[in-house]
């Protein structure tokens, strides 16, 4: 019987066929481990497709694993010793066939042991550390295996949104947006990845009591101690860099950076330029508000109407750089340089202090996020027998349905750590055990379950139940009300439709959508319905004869139809968008005749 | 005088007669019922269509992707949840899983008899009766080895089999345990094609009914089927044609008429919503079913149904296929009277719904009458 032939693909291209796939794949692997073939090459024999795939392409996700041969890990104790002494390094291990990188397809052919004690004859690889199966952010979460999987996902995502100290040289940088926490701390319950990250911490350790505070912390809201905030808890700075270029144009004209002359078109009034220096640039340490002018600038105008030319209006337009709408701050730094094209470039960095307020978002590392709903003065906060007061009150209802047991473990480990002056390791799969923490708590003279007697700060009465109190590492997330709050009564409209603009940055309105419209219809509120939809209300002159939109001459105060020269005009109230629809129909060659009728 | 629906009136009458209630008390009952009935009716110009739409779509949004089915249980897998609701409202010609519930007359209510009926309904193809197939290339014949045990179990006469299997361009003949099929054209490529065609040949039962299941429902034997063919089933002796139904609404329309189709829409929709534990007032579904069936056939809700046949050009153009509606309106010189709600929202005028449905028209005197001066 002839042997079955197996196709070989190299980077997705068909190469040839072979008859002994296992031996072929093994041969390639030995050569790769010996360093004859590049270690970035991956090979796999897929029995389901009956083909061998060899990949050397970029863009494959690969991860390192210790090679196991004949049930023995290649990373021997002698190698470990050498590594400790610094005689060898990672690169050595990769080059000498101790560690190899697998891609997703080769992983399919592998049998990976999680720990050394699990290794059997069948295993092909061994995990360096089981926590390598998780990503960087996910590894920042302590006690992750006690949480439900999705909470790890959420937690890892929110760690990325935390305001901490992502760089130390931030005073020298000019990023467009940048957040720095004033006093970030290293977590009391650390993990393997939070160790190297010690210079870039992302939150603060806060005393948490898991209890309800009237109704204020329902539905994931959190109550924060106002006095803690006043002492600097979760305070951060928000930096934003603005830049403008003094442009030169084809015509030889160029922008002018000065305090604009009142004759310039679009002049904002003398008051607006008050804070600018003589050179038209704002001075450092000036307090600026929404829409304040940072750099006074005038640009040449292309066209000028005959009247304006006659009136002697200066052929210039105001193009000053202003602070974004809704933002405030203090001018932190002014930089004047040149661009690559030798144009003047002005960069202004604004600094704004952000003190936690109602509506700011906070989260622990377990996907437990919440919004501040109340800042309570210390005297009204609950307190323990020894007089300590929580910084934050977290609602117990956030626990059962989400099953974040890791959150509770972190809280008690943090408490034991703070009391004993120790930092506990909460790394995935290999951390300080619960029993040890409980023992430490007892040794410190506390209850081993982390519960304490608390007293109501307002009445001084003892709470009937013991309250779980401890220390949790909390993150201030980059979602602050100040950046989101928005309301509008009147405001700008778009040019085309005359309907309100969209979005906070454009001072836009909030859309009443189709479903909201249906709701009003459903209630039979016809007049409310009309009122809600008349943001683009217009009154147009309509010719009674031809039904087309007529002309109104404002100077002569006369209306007439351009088509039939008729003067029998009626004024009709409609939406501007409808007038636009009629115009578009006309452009398509459809004659939309408006038939009017007396009421 | 406010008239209660006849059904309610009859019920009250029946109740009063049975319980020997005096005329005075009867009037009191009628008054009380009338009061309740009045409260549950809609006011003039109240947009009940919109309310119906909201009442059905709000629970429907919850249904999205939350359809759970019971895998592995004895029964027939039917499309449920949102896909089924869409199927009904879109008026699809053929449901994804057509099923029938066949009720049996009292005189045939023995398990053996019901099983027999079920067996006769189920479609049997030659594929089900064949053990193996041999291609005889020397004689250019296809030989099917028959499963005689099954043949007898299914009550199929092997002698008649050769007649039942009539495939184009081939003759079948019985040879002991084997069924020989001889193609007319002596061609090897052809023989292969015929091989599969013969296996699909219909032997027995009703075409399209692939599964039958006899279950006991509320104390009587009922046959559930996968596949639907009401016309054929009604012909079978012992089938209770008054109660037997299908979930294919168009089939019901063909066999039983519009009224039955309307009821089927209501029944099917309510069944699917109940299945998901959603509560919708049946009257909204009835309104919808009425809208779908008023013209004597079943119309879909949507582009090719109710929404696509609205009077107003503007409304049709704003819904879907703008260009199509605008051009046809331009060609035919259509006139939009702006009588509907949506048109009036578009032109920013007071829509004739609810409070906007009424106008106050009157002449205001230029001068006050003499006496009042």
PDB file of N, CA, C and O in Angstrom, chain A residues 32-56:
ATOM      1  N   UNK A  32      15.627  23.586  14.313  1.00  0.00           N
ATOM      2  CA  UNK A  32      15.339  24.919  14.840  1.00  0.00           C
ATOM      3  C   UNK A  32      15.921  25.049  16.247  1.00  0.00           C
ATOM      4  O   UNK A  32      16.543  26.048  16.581  1.00  0.00           O
ATOM      5  N   UNK A  33      15.748  24.015  17.044  1.00  0.00           N
ATOM      6  CA  UNK A  33      16.260  24.058  18.423  1.00  0.00           C
ATOM      7  C   UNK A  33      17.780  24.076  18.442  1.00  0.00           C
ATOM      8  O   UNK A  33      18.379  24.665  19.346  1.00  0.00           O
ATOM      9  N   UNK A  34      18.368  23.457  17.439  1.00  0.00           N
ATOM     10  CA  UNK A  34      19.826  23.458  17.368  1.00  0.00           C
ATOM     11  C   UNK A  34      20.365  24.775  16.827  1.00  0.00           C
ATOM     12  O   UNK A  34      21.569  25.022  16.847  1.00  0.00           O
ATOM     13  N   UNK A  35      19.503  25.587  16.311  1.00  0.00           N
ATOM     14  CA  UNK A  35      19.943  26.877  15.799  1.00  0.00           C
ATOM     15  C   UNK A  35      20.296  26.852  14.325  1.00  0.00           C
ATOM     16  O   UNK A  35      20.771  27.846  13.780  1.00  0.00           O
ATOM     17  N   UNK A  36      20.037  25.731  13.655  1.00  0.00           N
ATOM     18  CA  UNK A  36      20.321  25.651  12.211  1.00  0.00           C
ATOM     19  C   UNK A  36      19.248  26.423  11.443  1.00  0.00           C
ATOM     20  O   UNK A  36      19.536  27.150  10.516  1.00  0.00           O
ATOM     21  N   UNK A  37      18.016  26.250  11.873  1.00  0.00           N
ATOM     22  CA  UNK A  37      16.914  27.021  11.274  1.00  0.00           C
ATOM     23  C   UNK A  37      16.569  28.175  12.218  1.00  0.00           C
ATOM     24  O   UNK A  37      16.780  28.063  13.430  1.00  0.00           O
ATOM     25  N   UNK A  38      16.051  29.285  11.690  1.00  0.00           N
ATOM     26  CA  UNK A  38      15.741  30.427  12.556  1.00  0.00           C
ATOM     27  C   UNK A  38      14.690  30.052  13.608  1.00  0.00           C
ATOM     28  O   UNK A  38      13.759  29.289  13.315  1.00  0.00           O
ATOM     29  N   UNK A  39      14.851  30.603  14.804  1.00  0.00           N
ATOM     30  CA  UNK A  39      13.903  30.236  15.861  1.00  0.00           C
ATOM     31  C   UNK A  39      12.558  30.927  15.690  1.00  0.00           C
ATOM     32  O   UNK A  39      11.621  30.692  16.435  1.00  0.00           O
ATOM     33  N   UNK A  40      12.452  31.806  14.709  1.00  0.00           N
ATOM     34  CA  UNK A  40      11.164  32.471  14.452  1.00  0.00           C
ATOM     35  C   UNK A  40      10.281  31.631  13.540  1.00  0.00           C
ATOM     36  O   UNK A  40       9.185  32.042  13.184  1.00  0.00           O
ATOM     37  N   UNK A  41      10.781  30.464  13.146  1.00  0.00           N
ATOM     38  CA  UNK A  41      10.015  29.601  12.252  1.00  0.00           C
ATOM     39  C   UNK A  41       9.136  28.674  13.076  1.00  0.00           C
ATOM     40  O   UNK A  41       9.561  28.174  14.114  1.00  0.00           O
ATOM     41  N   UNK A  42       7.910  28.515  12.637  1.00  0.00           N
ATOM     42  CA  UNK A  42       7.017  27.579  13.315  1.00  0.00           C
ATOM     43  C   UNK A  42       6.502  26.560  12.320  1.00  0.00           C
ATOM     44  O   UNK A  42       6.235  26.877  11.157  1.00  0.00           O
ATOM     45  N   UNK A  43       6.370  25.339  12.792  1.00  0.00           N
ATOM     46  CA  UNK A  43       5.918  24.269  11.914  1.00  0.00           C
ATOM     47  C   UNK A  43       4.850  23.471  12.642  1.00  0.00           C
ATOM     48  O   UNK A  43       4.901  23.307  13.858  1.00  0.00           O
ATOM     49  N   UNK A  44       3.860  23.014  11.877  1.00  0.00           N
ATOM     50  CA  UNK A  44       2.830  22.191  12.509  1.00  0.00           C
ATOM     51  C   UNK A  44       2.244  21.229  11.494  1.00  0.00           C
ATOM     52  O   UNK A  44       2.134  21.532  10.308  1.00  0.00           O
ATOM     53  N   UNK A  45       1.844  20.074  11.976  1.00  0.00           N
ATOM     54  CA  UNK A  45       1.230  19.045  11.133  1.00  0.00           C
ATOM     55  C   UNK A  45      -0.238  18.987  11.515  1.00  0.00           C
ATOM     56  O   UNK A  45      -0.594  18.599  12.629  1.00  0.00           O
ATOM     57  N   UNK A  46      -1.080  19.423  10.576  1.00  0.00           N
ATOM     58  CA  UNK A  46      -2.512  19.470  10.872  1.00  0.00           C
ATOM     59  C   UNK A  46      -3.169  18.226  10.297  1.00  0.00           C
ATOM     60  O   UNK A  46      -3.352  18.110   9.083  1.00  0.00           O
ATOM     61  N   UNK A  47      -3.527  17.307  11.169  1.00  0.00           N
ATOM     62  CA  UNK A  47      -4.118  16.048  10.697  1.00  0.00           C
ATOM     63  C   UNK A  47      -5.491  16.253  10.090  1.00  0.00           C
ATOM     64  O   UNK A  47      -5.872  15.556   9.163  1.00  0.00           O
ATOM     65  N   UNK A  48      -6.203  17.236  10.583  1.00  0.00           N
ATOM     66  CA  UNK A  48      -7.551  17.471  10.075  1.00  0.00           C
ATOM     67  C   UNK A  48      -7.538  17.885   8.608  1.00  0.00           C
ATOM     68  O   UNK A  48      -8.430  17.536   7.838  1.00  0.00           O
ATOM     69  N   UNK A  49      -6.519  18.650   8.222  1.00  0.00           N
ATOM     70  CA  UNK A  49      -6.418  19.085   6.827  1.00  0.00           C
ATOM     71  C   UNK A  49      -5.442  18.219   6.045  1.00  0.00           C
ATOM     72  O   UNK A  49      -5.285  18.379   4.847  1.00  0.00           O
ATOM     73  N   UNK A  50      -4.739  17.346   6.758  1.00  0.00           N
ATOM     74  CA  UNK A  50      -3.703  16.513   6.174  1.00  0.00           C
ATOM     75  C   UNK A  50      -2.645  17.358   5.474  1.00  0.00           C
ATOM     76  O   UNK A  50      -2.331  17.165   4.307  1.00  0.00           O
ATOM     77  N   UNK A  51      -2.134  18.328   6.189  1.00  0.00           N
ATOM     78  CA  UNK A  51      -1.084  19.149   5.607  1.00  0.00           C
ATOM     79  C   UNK A  51      -0.126  19.646   6.686  1.00  0.00           C
ATOM     80  O   UNK A  51      -0.468  19.682   7.877  1.00  0.00           O
ATOM     81  N   UNK A  52       1.077  19.994   6.219  1.00  0.00           N
ATOM     82  CA  UNK A  52       2.085  20.539   7.107  1.00  0.00           C
ATOM     83  C   UNK A  52       2.219  22.012   6.795  1.00  0.00           C
ATOM     84  O   UNK A  52       2.288  22.394   5.626  1.00  0.00           O
ATOM     85  N   UNK A  53       2.209  22.846   7.817  1.00  0.00           N
ATOM     86  CA  UNK A  53       2.318  24.288   7.582  1.00  0.00           C
ATOM     87  C   UNK A  53       3.590  24.819   8.226  1.00  0.00           C
ATOM     88  O   UNK A  53       3.836  24.582   9.415  1.00  0.00           O
ATOM     89  N   UNK A  54       4.348  25.544   7.445  1.00  0.00           N
ATOM     90  CA  UNK A  54       5.551  26.193   7.960  1.00  0.00           C
ATOM     91  C   UNK A  54       5.333  27.692   7.827  1.00  0.00           C
ATOM     92  O   UNK A  54       4.940  28.183   6.769  1.00  0.00           O
ATOM     93  N   UNK A  55       5.512  28.438   8.916  1.00  0.00           N
ATOM     94  CA  UNK A  55       5.301  29.884   8.849  1.00  0.00           C
ATOM     95  C   UNK A  55       6.533  30.631   9.318  1.00  0.00           C
ATOM     96  O   UNK A  55       7.140  30.270  10.330  1.00  0.00           O
ATOM     97  N   UNK A  56       6.872  31.664   8.594  1.00  0.00           N
ATOM     98  CA  UNK A  56       7.938  32.575   9.035  1.00  0.00           C
ATOM     99  C   UNK A  56       7.452  34.016   8.934  1.00  0.00           C
ATOM    100  O   UNK A  56       8.216  34.954   9.072  1.00  0.00           O
TER     101      UNK A  56
END
